[in-house]
Protein backbone atom coordinates (compact mmCIF):
# COMPACT_ATOMS: atom_id res chain seq x y z
CA UNK A 1 0.00 0.00 0.00
CA UNK A 2 1.44 3.24 -1.09
CA UNK A 3 1.64 6.12 1.29
CA UNK A 4 -0.01 9.28 0.10
CA UNK A 5 2.23 12.26 -0.34
CA UNK A 6 1.41 14.84 2.27
CA UNK A 7 1.07 18.38 1.02
CA UNK A 8 3.03 20.89 3.05
CA UNK A 9 0.82 23.38 4.79
CA UNK A 10 2.26 26.70 5.77
CA UNK A 11 0.66 28.15 8.89
CA UNK A 12 1.71 31.60 10.02
CA UNK A 13 1.61 32.06 13.73
CA UNK A 14 2.12 35.59 15.02
CA UNK A 15 4.27 35.34 18.11
CA UNK A 16 4.49 38.29 20.44
CA UNK A 17 7.91 39.80 20.28
CA UNK A 18 9.96 40.77 23.23
CA UNK A 19 9.27 44.41 22.39
CA UNK A 20 5.49 43.95 22.61
CA UNK A 21 5.91 42.09 25.88
CA UNK A 22 7.97 44.94 27.27
CA UNK A 23 5.36 47.42 26.11
CA UNK A 24 2.71 45.40 27.95
CA UNK A 25 4.80 45.49 31.11
CA UNK A 26 5.27 49.24 30.68
CA UNK A 27 1.55 49.67 30.24
CA UNK A 28 0.74 47.72 33.40
CA UNK A 29 3.31 49.62 35.45
CA UNK A 30 2.15 52.95 34.07
CA UNK A 31 -1.49 52.29 34.85
CA UNK A 32 -0.54 51.15 38.33
CA UNK A 33 1.56 54.29 38.81
CA UNK A 34 -1.23 56.62 37.75
CA UNK A 35 -3.70 54.80 39.96
CA UNK A 36 -1.34 55.11 42.91
CA UNK A 37 -0.75 58.80 42.33
CA UNK A 38 -4.46 59.45 41.94
CA UNK A 39 -5.26 57.57 45.12
CA UNK A 40 -2.64 59.46 47.10
CA UNK A 41 -3.71 62.85 45.73
CA UNK A 42 -7.34 62.08 46.56
CA UNK A 43 -6.45 61.39 50.18
CA UNK A 44 -7.09 64.09 52.77
CA UNK A 45 -4.38 66.77 52.72
CA UNK A 46 -3.57 66.15 56.36
CA UNK A 47 -2.96 62.46 55.64
CA UNK A 48 -0.23 63.20 53.09
CA UNK A 49 1.35 66.21 54.73
CA UNK A 50 -0.26 68.89 52.52
CA UNK A 51 -2.10 71.80 54.09
CA UNK A 52 -5.03 73.44 52.26
CA UNK A 53 -4.17 76.94 51.08
CA UNK A 54 -5.85 79.79 49.21
CA UNK A 55 -4.22 82.62 47.26
CA UNK A 56 -5.41 86.24 47.17
CA UNK A 57 -4.38 89.50 45.53
CA UNK A 58 -4.51 93.19 46.43
CA UNK A 59 -6.36 95.97 44.63
CA UNK A 60 -6.13 99.74 44.49
CA UNK A 61 -8.27 101.80 46.84
CA UNK A 62 -11.07 103.44 44.85
CA UNK A 63 -10.75 107.21 45.03
CA UNK A 64 -7.38 107.00 46.77
CA UNK A 65 -3.92 108.05 45.67
CA UNK A 66 -2.70 106.77 42.31
CA UNK A 67 1.17 106.65 42.35
CA UNK A 68 1.15 102.91 43.03
CA UNK A 69 -1.79 101.87 40.85
CA UNK A 70 0.48 100.25 38.27
CA UNK A 71 2.11 98.04 40.89
CA UNK A 72 -0.91 96.46 42.60
CA UNK A 73 -0.21 93.11 40.93
CA UNK A 74 3.20 92.96 42.62
CA UNK A 75 1.57 92.24 46.00
CA UNK A 76 -0.35 89.16 47.08
CA UNK A 77 -0.84 86.78 49.97
CA UNK A 78 -1.92 83.26 50.73
CA UNK A 79 -3.61 81.67 53.71
CA UNK A 80 -2.50 78.22 54.88
CA UNK A 81 -4.50 75.92 57.13
CA UNK A 82 -2.47 74.89 60.18
CA UNK A 83 -5.18 73.13 62.13
CA UNK A 84 -6.25 75.46 64.92
CA UNK A 85 -4.35 78.37 63.35
CA UNK A 86 -3.89 80.03 59.96
CA UNK A 87 -0.70 81.38 58.42
CA UNK A 88 -0.75 84.48 56.21
CA UNK A 89 2.21 84.79 53.83
CA UNK A 90 2.50 88.34 52.47
CA UNK A 91 4.45 88.53 49.17
CA UNK A 92 6.18 91.30 47.26
CA UNK A 93 7.10 89.91 43.84
CA UNK A 94 8.86 93.16 42.90
CA UNK A 95 8.81 95.25 39.74
CA UNK A 96 11.83 96.39 37.70
CA UNK A 97 10.35 99.86 37.21
CA UNK A 98 9.98 100.31 40.98
CA UNK A 99 12.82 98.19 42.31
CA UNK A 100 13.09 100.04 45.63
CA UNK A 101 9.45 99.76 46.69
CA UNK A 102 8.75 97.81 49.89
CA UNK A 103 5.81 96.96 52.11
CA UNK A 104 6.14 98.91 55.35
CA UNK A 105 2.82 98.02 57.03
CA UNK A 106 0.34 95.15 56.99
CA UNK A 107 -3.01 95.81 58.64
CA UNK A 108 -6.06 93.59 59.30
CA UNK A 109 -9.72 94.62 59.45
CA UNK A 110 -10.71 91.45 61.28
CA UNK A 111 -14.23 91.48 62.71
CA UNK A 112 -13.51 88.65 65.14
CA UNK A 113 -12.11 85.90 62.90
CA UNK A 114 -8.54 86.03 64.23
CA UNK A 115 -6.73 86.06 67.58
CA UNK A 116 -3.30 85.50 69.15
CA UNK A 117 -1.19 87.17 66.48
CA UNK A 118 2.41 86.02 65.96
CA UNK A 119 4.74 87.90 63.58
CA UNK A 120 7.77 86.71 61.60
CA UNK A 121 6.78 83.09 61.02
CA UNK A 122 9.11 81.54 58.41
CA UNK A 123 9.88 84.87 56.75
CA UNK A 124 11.75 84.80 53.46
CA UNK A 125 14.44 87.43 53.06
CA UNK A 126 15.73 90.16 55.34
CA UNK A 127 12.29 90.86 56.84
CA UNK A 128 11.33 91.79 60.42
CA UNK A 129 8.01 93.24 61.60
CA UNK A 130 6.60 94.16 65.00
CA UNK A 131 2.95 94.41 65.95
CA UNK A 132 -0.26 92.78 67.07
CA UNK A 133 -3.66 94.06 68.16
CA UNK A 134 -3.83 97.77 67.37
CA UNK A 135 -5.75 100.52 65.61
CA UNK A 136 -3.10 102.06 63.36
CA UNK A 137 -5.16 103.47 60.50
CA UNK A 138 -4.40 102.38 56.94
CA UNK A 139 -3.46 105.44 54.85
CA UNK A 140 -6.34 106.15 52.43
CA UNK A 141 -8.31 103.38 54.11
CA UNK A 142 -11.14 105.71 55.04
CA UNK A 143 -14.18 104.63 56.98
CA UNK A 144 -14.35 101.35 55.07
CA UNK A 145 -11.28 99.91 56.81
CA UNK A 146 -11.10 99.61 60.60
CA UNK A 147 -7.79 98.25 61.87
CA UNK A 148 -7.82 95.44 64.44
CA UNK A 149 -4.24 94.19 63.95
CA UNK A 150 -1.29 96.27 62.78
CA UNK A 151 2.25 95.21 61.86
CA UNK A 152 5.06 97.58 60.89
CA UNK A 153 8.61 96.99 59.73
CA UNK A 154 11.24 97.23 62.42
CA UNK A 155 12.99 100.58 62.65
CA UNK A 156 16.72 101.05 62.21
CA UNK A 157 18.83 100.14 59.22
CA UNK A 158 16.85 102.16 56.72
CA UNK A 159 14.27 100.20 54.72
CA UNK A 160 15.96 96.83 55.00
CA UNK A 161 13.39 95.27 57.36
CA UNK A 162 10.46 95.98 55.02
CA UNK A 163 9.17 93.39 52.53
CA UNK A 164 11.37 94.08 49.51
CA UNK A 165 10.97 92.49 46.08
CA UNK A 166 11.18 88.70 46.32
CA UNK A 167 10.61 88.65 50.09
CA UNK A 168 7.80 87.29 52.28
CA UNK A 169 6.41 88.08 55.73
CA UNK A 170 4.65 85.31 57.68
CA UNK A 171 1.90 86.19 60.18
CA UNK A 172 0.14 83.49 62.20
CA UNK A 173 -3.20 83.70 64.01
CA UNK A 174 -5.49 81.39 65.88
CA UNK A 175 -8.47 80.93 63.57
CA UNK A 176 -10.62 78.53 61.57
CA UNK A 177 -9.31 78.21 58.03
CA UNK A 178 -12.68 77.72 56.32
CA UNK A 179 -14.22 80.68 58.15
CA UNK A 180 -11.23 82.91 57.42
CA UNK A 181 -11.23 82.12 53.68
CA UNK A 182 -14.98 82.66 53.50
CA UNK A 183 -14.65 86.02 55.27
CA UNK A 184 -11.88 87.09 52.88
CA UNK A 185 -14.10 86.18 49.93
CA UNK A 186 -16.99 88.27 51.20
CA UNK A 187 -14.88 91.18 52.44
CA UNK A 188 -15.84 90.64 56.07
CA UNK A 189 -12.09 90.18 56.69
CA UNK A 190 -9.71 92.48 54.83
CA UNK A 191 -5.96 93.08 54.67
CA UNK A 192 -4.37 96.44 53.94
CA UNK A 193 -0.85 97.27 52.80
CA UNK A 194 1.14 100.47 52.93
CA UNK A 195 3.91 100.53 50.31
CA UNK A 196 6.75 103.04 50.31
CA UNK A 197 9.69 104.03 48.08
CA UNK A 198 7.63 104.10 44.92
CA UNK A 199 9.06 106.14 42.00
CA UNK A 200 9.62 109.81 42.85
CA UNK A 201 9.49 108.99 46.57
CA UNK A 202 5.74 108.33 46.53
CA UNK A 203 3.77 105.85 48.65
CA UNK A 204 0.42 104.13 48.23
CA UNK A 205 -1.98 101.73 49.94
CA UNK A 206 -3.87 98.63 48.81
CA UNK A 207 -6.71 96.47 50.16
CA UNK A 208 -7.18 92.75 49.63
CA UNK A 209 -9.38 91.83 46.68
CA UNK A 210 -12.41 89.56 46.94
CA UNK A 211 -12.78 88.96 43.21
CA UNK A 212 -10.00 86.56 42.30
CA UNK A 213 -9.21 84.14 45.08
CA UNK A 214 -8.17 80.64 44.06
CA UNK A 215 -7.43 77.35 45.75
CA UNK A 216 -3.78 76.36 45.56
CA UNK A 217 -3.55 73.00 43.69
CA UNK A 218 -2.06 70.13 45.65
CA UNK A 219 1.27 69.05 44.08
CA UNK A 220 0.33 65.35 43.94
CA UNK A 221 -2.94 66.11 42.16
CA UNK A 222 -1.06 68.01 39.46
CA UNK A 223 1.53 65.22 39.23
CA UNK A 224 -1.12 62.54 38.79
CA UNK A 225 -2.91 64.55 36.10
CA UNK A 226 0.34 65.22 34.24
CA UNK A 227 1.34 61.57 34.44
CA UNK A 228 -2.02 60.44 33.08
CA UNK A 229 -1.77 62.78 30.08
CA UNK A 230 1.84 61.76 29.42
CA UNK A 231 1.14 58.04 29.57
CA UNK A 232 -1.96 58.42 27.40
CA UNK A 233 0.06 60.16 24.69
CA UNK A 234 2.79 57.51 24.85
CA UNK A 235 0.32 54.63 24.50
CA UNK A 236 -1.46 56.29 21.57
CA UNK A 237 1.82 56.71 19.66
CA UNK A 238 2.80 53.09 20.31
CA UNK A 239 -0.62 51.85 19.17
CA UNK A 240 -0.47 53.91 15.98
CA UNK A 241 3.01 52.55 15.16
CA UNK A 242 1.85 48.97 15.78
CA UNK A 243 -1.16 49.39 13.47
CA UNK A 244 1.00 50.77 10.66
CA UNK A 245 3.42 47.83 11.00
CA UNK A 246 0.69 45.19 10.61
CSV table of C-alpha atoms in Angstrom, one decimal:
chain,number,residue,atom,x,y,z
A,1,UNK,CA,0.0,0.0,0.0
A,2,UNK,CA,1.4,3.2,-1.1
A,3,UNK,CA,1.6,6.1,1.3
A,4,UNK,CA,0.0,9.3,0.1
A,5,UNK,CA,2.2,12.3,-0.3
A,6,UNK,CA,1.4,14.8,2.3
A,7,UNK,CA,1.1,18.4,1.0
A,8,UNK,CA,3.0,20.9,3.0
A,9,UNK,CA,0.8,23.4,4.8
A,10,UNK,CA,2.3,26.7,5.8
A,11,UNK,CA,0.7,28.1,8.9
A,12,UNK,CA,1.7,31.6,10.0
A,13,UNK,CA,1.6,32.1,13.7
A,14,UNK,CA,2.1,35.6,15.0
A,15,UNK,CA,4.3,35.3,18.1
A,16,UNK,CA,4.5,38.3,20.4
A,17,UNK,CA,7.9,39.8,20.3
A,18,UNK,CA,10.0,40.8,23.2
A,19,UNK,CA,9.3,44.4,22.4
A,20,UNK,CA,5.5,44.0,22.6
A,21,UNK,CA,5.9,42.1,25.9
A,22,UNK,CA,8.0,44.9,27.3
A,23,UNK,CA,5.4,47.4,26.1
A,24,UNK,CA,2.7,45.4,28.0
A,25,UNK,CA,4.8,45.5,31.1
A,26,UNK,CA,5.3,49.2,30.7
A,27,UNK,CA,1.5,49.7,30.2
A,28,UNK,CA,0.7,47.7,33.4
A,29,UNK,CA,3.3,49.6,35.4
A,30,UNK,CA,2.2,53.0,34.1
A,31,UNK,CA,-1.5,52.3,34.9
A,32,UNK,CA,-0.5,51.1,38.3
A,33,UNK,CA,1.6,54.3,38.8
A,34,UNK,CA,-1.2,56.6,37.7
A,35,UNK,CA,-3.7,54.8,40.0
A,36,UNK,CA,-1.3,55.1,42.9
A,37,UNK,CA,-0.7,58.8,42.3
A,38,UNK,CA,-4.5,59.5,41.9
A,39,UNK,CA,-5.3,57.6,45.1
A,40,UNK,CA,-2.6,59.5,47.1
A,41,UNK,CA,-3.7,62.8,45.7
A,42,UNK,CA,-7.3,62.1,46.6
A,43,UNK,CA,-6.4,61.4,50.2
A,44,UNK,CA,-7.1,64.1,52.8
A,45,UNK,CA,-4.4,66.8,52.7
A,46,UNK,CA,-3.6,66.1,56.4
A,47,UNK,CA,-3.0,62.5,55.6
A,48,UNK,CA,-0.2,63.2,53.1
A,49,UNK,CA,1.3,66.2,54.7
A,50,UNK,CA,-0.3,68.9,52.5
A,51,UNK,CA,-2.1,71.8,54.1
A,52,UNK,CA,-5.0,73.4,52.3
A,53,UNK,CA,-4.2,76.9,51.1
A,54,UNK,CA,-5.9,79.8,49.2
A,55,UNK,CA,-4.2,82.6,47.3
A,56,UNK,CA,-5.4,86.2,47.2
A,57,UNK,CA,-4.4,89.5,45.5
A,58,UNK,CA,-4.5,93.2,46.4
A,59,UNK,CA,-6.4,96.0,44.6
A,60,UNK,CA,-6.1,99.7,44.5
A,61,UNK,CA,-8.3,101.8,46.8
A,62,UNK,CA,-11.1,103.4,44.9
A,63,UNK,CA,-10.7,107.2,45.0
A,64,UNK,CA,-7.4,107.0,46.8
A,65,UNK,CA,-3.9,108.0,45.7
A,66,UNK,CA,-2.7,106.8,42.3
A,67,UNK,CA,1.2,106.6,42.3
A,68,UNK,CA,1.1,102.9,43.0
A,69,UNK,CA,-1.8,101.9,40.9
A,70,UNK,CA,0.5,100.2,38.3
A,71,UNK,CA,2.1,98.0,40.9
A,72,UNK,CA,-0.9,96.5,42.6
A,73,UNK,CA,-0.2,93.1,40.9
A,74,UNK,CA,3.2,93.0,42.6
A,75,UNK,CA,1.6,92.2,46.0
A,76,UNK,CA,-0.4,89.2,47.1
A,77,UNK,CA,-0.8,86.8,50.0
A,78,UNK,CA,-1.9,83.3,50.7
A,79,UNK,CA,-3.6,81.7,53.7
A,80,UNK,CA,-2.5,78.2,54.9
A,81,UNK,CA,-4.5,75.9,57.1
A,82,UNK,CA,-2.5,74.9,60.2
A,83,UNK,CA,-5.2,73.1,62.1
A,84,UNK,CA,-6.2,75.5,64.9
A,85,UNK,CA,-4.4,78.4,63.3
A,86,UNK,CA,-3.9,80.0,60.0
A,87,UNK,CA,-0.7,81.4,58.4
A,88,UNK,CA,-0.8,84.5,56.2
A,89,UNK,CA,2.2,84.8,53.8
A,90,UNK,CA,2.5,88.3,52.5
A,91,UNK,CA,4.4,88.5,49.2
A,92,UNK,CA,6.2,91.3,47.3
A,93,UNK,CA,7.1,89.9,43.8
A,94,UNK,CA,8.9,93.2,42.9
A,95,UNK,CA,8.8,95.2,39.7
A,96,UNK,CA,11.8,96.4,37.7
A,97,UNK,CA,10.3,99.9,37.2
A,98,UNK,CA,10.0,100.3,41.0
A,99,UNK,CA,12.8,98.2,42.3
A,100,UNK,CA,13.1,100.0,45.6
A,101,UNK,CA,9.4,99.8,46.7
A,102,UNK,CA,8.8,97.8,49.9
A,103,UNK,CA,5.8,97.0,52.1
A,104,UNK,CA,6.1,98.9,55.3
A,105,UNK,CA,2.8,98.0,57.0
A,106,UNK,CA,0.3,95.1,57.0
A,107,UNK,CA,-3.0,95.8,58.6
A,108,UNK,CA,-6.1,93.6,59.3
A,109,UNK,CA,-9.7,94.6,59.4
A,110,UNK,CA,-10.7,91.4,61.3
A,111,UNK,CA,-14.2,91.5,62.7
A,112,UNK,CA,-13.5,88.7,65.1
A,113,UNK,CA,-12.1,85.9,62.9
A,114,UNK,CA,-8.5,86.0,64.2
A,115,UNK,CA,-6.7,86.1,67.6
A,116,UNK,CA,-3.3,85.5,69.1
A,117,UNK,CA,-1.2,87.2,66.5
A,118,UNK,CA,2.4,86.0,66.0
A,119,UNK,CA,4.7,87.9,63.6
A,120,UNK,CA,7.8,86.7,61.6
A,121,UNK,CA,6.8,83.1,61.0
A,122,UNK,CA,9.1,81.5,58.4
A,123,UNK,CA,9.9,84.9,56.8
A,124,UNK,CA,11.8,84.8,53.5
A,125,UNK,CA,14.4,87.4,53.1
A,126,UNK,CA,15.7,90.2,55.3
A,127,UNK,CA,12.3,90.9,56.8
A,128,UNK,CA,11.3,91.8,60.4
A,129,UNK,CA,8.0,93.2,61.6
A,130,UNK,CA,6.6,94.2,65.0
A,131,UNK,CA,3.0,94.4,65.9
A,132,UNK,CA,-0.3,92.8,67.1
A,133,UNK,CA,-3.7,94.1,68.2
A,134,UNK,CA,-3.8,97.8,67.4
A,135,UNK,CA,-5.7,100.5,65.6
A,136,UNK,CA,-3.1,102.1,63.4
A,137,UNK,CA,-5.2,103.5,60.5
A,138,UNK,CA,-4.4,102.4,56.9
A,139,UNK,CA,-3.5,105.4,54.8
A,140,UNK,CA,-6.3,106.1,52.4
A,141,UNK,CA,-8.3,103.4,54.1
A,142,UNK,CA,-11.1,105.7,55.0
A,143,UNK,CA,-14.2,104.6,57.0
A,144,UNK,CA,-14.4,101.3,55.1
A,145,UNK,CA,-11.3,99.9,56.8
A,146,UNK,CA,-11.1,99.6,60.6
A,147,UNK,CA,-7.8,98.2,61.9
A,148,UNK,CA,-7.8,95.4,64.4
A,149,UNK,CA,-4.2,94.2,63.9
A,150,UNK,CA,-1.3,96.3,62.8
A,151,UNK,CA,2.2,95.2,61.9
A,152,UNK,CA,5.1,97.6,60.9
A,153,UNK,CA,8.6,97.0,59.7
A,154,UNK,CA,11.2,97.2,62.4
A,155,UNK,CA,13.0,100.6,62.6
A,156,UNK,CA,16.7,101.1,62.2
A,157,UNK,CA,18.8,100.1,59.2
A,158,UNK,CA,16.9,102.2,56.7
A,159,UNK,CA,14.3,100.2,54.7
A,160,UNK,CA,16.0,96.8,55.0
A,161,UNK,CA,13.4,95.3,57.4
A,162,UNK,CA,10.5,96.0,55.0
A,163,UNK,CA,9.2,93.4,52.5
A,164,UNK,CA,11.4,94.1,49.5
A,165,UNK,CA,11.0,92.5,46.1
A,166,UNK,CA,11.2,88.7,46.3
A,167,UNK,CA,10.6,88.6,50.1
A,168,UNK,CA,7.8,87.3,52.3
A,169,UNK,CA,6.4,88.1,55.7
A,170,UNK,CA,4.7,85.3,57.7
A,171,UNK,CA,1.9,86.2,60.2
A,172,UNK,CA,0.1,83.5,62.2
A,173,UNK,CA,-3.2,83.7,64.0
A,174,UNK,CA,-5.5,81.4,65.9
A,175,UNK,CA,-8.5,80.9,63.6
A,176,UNK,CA,-10.6,78.5,61.6
A,177,UNK,CA,-9.3,78.2,58.0
A,178,UNK,CA,-12.7,77.7,56.3
A,179,UNK,CA,-14.2,80.7,58.2
A,180,UNK,CA,-11.2,82.9,57.4
A,181,UNK,CA,-11.2,82.1,53.7
A,182,UNK,CA,-15.0,82.7,53.5
A,183,UNK,CA,-14.6,86.0,55.3
A,184,UNK,CA,-11.9,87.1,52.9
A,185,UNK,CA,-14.1,86.2,49.9
A,186,UNK,CA,-17.0,88.3,51.2
A,187,UNK,CA,-14.9,91.2,52.4
A,188,UNK,CA,-15.8,90.6,56.1
A,189,UNK,CA,-12.1,90.2,56.7
A,190,UNK,CA,-9.7,92.5,54.8
A,191,UNK,CA,-6.0,93.1,54.7
A,192,UNK,CA,-4.4,96.4,53.9
A,193,UNK,CA,-0.9,97.3,52.8
A,194,UNK,CA,1.1,100.5,52.9
A,195,UNK,CA,3.9,100.5,50.3
A,196,UNK,CA,6.8,103.0,50.3
A,197,UNK,CA,9.7,104.0,48.1
A,198,UNK,CA,7.6,104.1,44.9
A,199,UNK,CA,9.1,106.1,42.0
A,200,UNK,CA,9.6,109.8,42.9
A,201,UNK,CA,9.5,109.0,46.6
A,202,UNK,CA,5.7,108.3,46.5
A,203,UNK,CA,3.8,105.9,48.6
A,204,UNK,CA,0.4,104.1,48.2
A,205,UNK,CA,-2.0,101.7,49.9
A,206,UNK,CA,-3.9,98.6,48.8
A,207,UNK,CA,-6.7,96.5,50.2
A,208,UNK,CA,-7.2,92.7,49.6
A,209,UNK,CA,-9.4,91.8,46.7
A,210,UNK,CA,-12.4,89.6,46.9
A,211,UNK,CA,-12.8,89.0,43.2
A,212,UNK,CA,-10.0,86.6,42.3
A,213,UNK,CA,-9.2,84.1,45.1
A,214,UNK,CA,-8.2,80.6,44.1
A,215,UNK,CA,-7.4,77.4,45.8
A,216,UNK,CA,-3.8,76.4,45.6
A,217,UNK,CA,-3.5,73.0,43.7
A,218,UNK,CA,-2.1,70.1,45.7
A,219,UNK,CA,1.3,69.1,44.1
A,220,UNK,CA,0.3,65.4,43.9
A,221,UNK,CA,-2.9,66.1,42.2
A,222,UNK,CA,-1.1,68.0,39.5
A,223,UNK,CA,1.5,65.2,39.2
A,224,UNK,CA,-1.1,62.5,38.8
A,225,UNK,CA,-2.9,64.6,36.1
A,226,UNK,CA,0.3,65.2,34.2
A,227,UNK,CA,1.3,61.6,34.4
A,228,UNK,CA,-2.0,60.4,33.1
A,229,UNK,CA,-1.8,62.8,30.1
A,230,UNK,CA,1.8,61.8,29.4
A,231,UNK,CA,1.1,58.0,29.6
A,232,UNK,CA,-2.0,58.4,27.4
A,233,UNK,CA,0.1,60.2,24.7
A,234,UNK,CA,2.8,57.5,24.9
A,235,UNK,CA,0.3,54.6,24.5
A,236,UNK,CA,-1.5,56.3,21.6
A,237,UNK,CA,1.8,56.7,19.7
A,238,UNK,CA,2.8,53.1,20.3
A,239,UNK,CA,-0.6,51.8,19.2
A,240,UNK,CA,-0.5,53.9,16.0
A,241,UNK,CA,3.0,52.5,15.2
A,242,UNK,CA,1.9,49.0,15.8
A,243,UNK,CA,-1.2,49.4,13.5
A,244,UNK,CA,1.0,50.8,10.7
A,245,UNK,CA,3.4,47.8,11.0
A,246,UNK,CA,0.7,45.2,10.6
